Amino acid sequence: MMEHLVRKTAIKLADGRDLFYFDDSEPYVSGRATRRCDDPRPLPPRFESGDARGTSGPIMRRDPLTGDWIPMAAHRMNRTFLPPADANPLGPARPGATYQDGEIPDTDYDVVVFENRFPSLLEVPGVSNAETHPDGQDLFCERPANGRCEVVCFGPDLHTNLVSMGPQRMQTVIAAWADRTAALSALPQIKQVFVFENHGEDIGVTLSHPHGQIYAYPYLTPKTAAMLRQARALGQKTGDPEVNLIASVRDAELQAGTRVVAENAHWVLYVPVAARWPIEFHLVPRRIVPDFAALDAAQREALADIYLKMMIVANHFHREPARGEDAQPGAYLPVNYISAWHQAPLSPADGRAQLGLHCEFFSFLRAPGKLKYLAGSESGMGAWISDTTPEKIATRARQAARECVELDAFAGLDYPTTFR
Amino acid sequence: MMEHLVRKTAIKLADGRDLFYFDDSEPYVSGRATRRCDDPRPLPPRFESGDARGTSGPIMRRDPLTGDWIPMAAHRMNRTFLPPADANPLGPARPGATYQDGEIPDTDYDVVVFENRFPSLLEVPGVSNAETHPDGQDLFCERPANGRCEVVCFGPDLHTNLVSMGPQRMQTVIAAWADRTAALSALPQIKQVFVFENHGEDIGVTLSHPHGQIYAYPYLTPKTAAMLRQARALGQKTGDPEVNLIASVRDAELQAGTRVVAENAHWVLYVPVAARWPIEFHLVPRRIVPDFAALDAAQREALADIYLKMMIVANHFHREPARGEDAQPGAYLPVNYISAWHQAPLSPADGRAQLGLHCEFFSFLRAPGKLKYLAGSESGMGAWISDTTPEKIATRARQAARECVELDAFAGLDYPTTFR
């Protein structure tokens, strides 16, 4: 195993936001161009006077019917940042570009992470985080949405993606995820850190530059709360209050075997027994860890391989022919997807030992050009209905993996990962 | 108050499914044409031999990570019912039409309800409802998805909607919802009955004929389970274990007053304190009832008025100009929406006394042509982020209501409902 070296450089953007370069290749650009951050930006101050709290920071309210916290990002509607139509605001700065042209001050980068300019979650200095009761009603609760939203750019080139960038860059992205998870986990108000990627115009992604996001929530999300309830129930059933739910489900899937798609020395990939999406994979480590920061080097190297292979298989799942002038014969349209990296909640009291890092990767695409829509049952009741079965998804995924081998679609991914 | 008369006629379709006519106008068609149901349909048998249970009925599995039941409607993918492209399968039968042309055997109807031909939830006769463990794993649970899915056609004409049909037809629809709720609630395995409507092509509705659906779930949905947890917490806080959550939240909204949009003698319409959608209204009765069946005549009459006015206001919310050849100057495009009618769970042990009938009406439309997409936070974590605030929604709704008065958009709706 080669050690994967990454150089991190932290800078402050002109409006005070953090930006971090994660460089994996010479020349390391990030140390040279930070001078540009001494320039003042023609940007409004970050913390405007606005609502009753004297800030424009986002607030969140507790839904009295469900108990869910709902951040309200109304301030995001007044976005003052409108880059030119031909600009790529997530790309490296072009020579001579101003800060209005994009977010990244330097003219090259490998991987970069920065605070979202219009975040749904934001800690505003000096603001009390005490709960208040809107309209003086005991049933209503409001607090600052004092989390943090960061953007992760996976590489400098617009017309690339994680797959085309390859396993070395993937390891740099993993290193960035781990670094930011550790840093965000250290903020006192944060309850959990969520790493995710939305990919595809047809699910509302407006920026095609390869990027993901990190949300550090100041509350437990409904999905994590549900997993913790299941973990506690399993603890009661087994008599082991520290039982790990993720490991238990992974072991059951391995014993069943019927939906396992791929394995390597450190990771297992399967379609979960109760998959709810047209394509859904869960990627779980053999050695359970709470979060990215706790992955060792061997796990990270193995993850880079199986994660990219999973995405290649997903892109071959429906074999939707690529369109447009540049489309090669036999090339497929990349599938839209959401890649959701669950990490354990931060507080031991919340159940940190019982959950752990795993990826839930899913696509809305039922068939070429056909999206699964979230209708009344899903949107109104939170009650998902699957249009397929997990076994059908697994069968097609295994077949797609064999097709990928024949097409040499895994070229450059040399780590030994076995498909069923 | 006029008594609203509806004649119900139950028939069996040729493949054994129930169909119910709810007629509110002479000539009552439904008594005459049932002869056509003596004809055998060229349809496959409803309960095919297929999976391990010896049936093709849908199954459901419990997600071991969240505890959610996920019905798997894979058999729906093999739909054998492909009506001609120019047919409207929810319209009345044209003279001489065969059963392949549509679902309704008669050549006219007012309101009709029938069992979905390709349901996600279906009770299959003779099938054991016992839980099994897929792959022999204790952590995995599977059962027949033995609920019921019904389709409600609001009227015979394709190019109409509830608003254009008016308050008398709306009362017939309410009568049909009440009748079907009572009948489905009497099925022994059903835990809750959900009445809903998905409206709008851009949220995946494939049939433009005005219709809604009813799902009778054999489990408690995640949203209802969340409301029951909140109700129990409120019971503990107040010392009254029978406290009704819906009434408590409604009273807090009325006392606050800041988000109330409309009221009449029997109903209150407000934007909830923690609204999560770009447009969201909750419609709650003054006298809490568990379900539609328990509404009295005065509540139904008042509901028909305020429900239609709510939809008219929603259609004026964004003032998106209508498109197409038939568009009148000054006409607006109807908004896409999901109208979710929550009813109390059926078992007293589940907390029937603590919840009640109310409508959660919401739209994905942020602005003309702009949908809110459910990205990583919503789809992956169940953590909604609002792009606006409830107060902004309420302010715009009140303004839109005033515009509706000026435009005489409430014409024909004469029940005294007051807008703030």
Coordinates of C-alpha atoms in Angstrom, one line a residue, chain A residues 52-53 59-64 69 72 130-143, chain B residues 252-253 255-259 272-274 390-391:
Chain A
A52 CA -35.4 40.2 15.3
R53 CA -32.1 38.7 16.4
I59 CA -33.2 30.2 12.1
M60 CA -34.9 26.9 12.5
R61 CA -38.3 25.9 14.0
R62 CA -39.4 22.7 15.5
D63 CA -42.5 21.3 13.7
P64 CA -44.9 20.7 16.6
W69 CA -36.3 20.9 13.1
M72 CA -35.5 28.3 7.2
A130 CA -31.3 29.8 23.4
E131 CA -34.7 28.5 22.3
T132 CA -37.4 31.0 22.0
H133 CA -41.2 30.5 21.5
P134 CA -42.5 32.2 18.4
D135 CA -45.7 34.2 19.0
G136 CA -45.4 33.4 22.7
Q137 CA -46.7 29.9 22.2
D138 CA -45.2 27.2 24.4
L139 CA -45.8 24.6 21.6
F140 CA -43.6 26.5 19.2
C141 CA -39.8 26.5 19.4
E142 CA -37.2 28.5 17.4
R143 CA -33.4 28.6 17.5
Chain B
A252 CA -51.7 27.8 19.3
E253 CA -51.9 28.9 15.7
Q255 CA -53.8 32.4 19.4
A256 CA -50.7 33.4 17.5
G257 CA -52.8 34.6 14.6
T258 CA -49.8 35.6 12.5
R259 CA -50.1 32.8 10.0
P272 CA -48.0 26.0 9.9
V273 CA -45.3 27.6 12.2
A274 CA -42.6 25.2 10.7
P390 CA -44.1 30.6 7.0
E391 CA -44.8 34.3 7.5

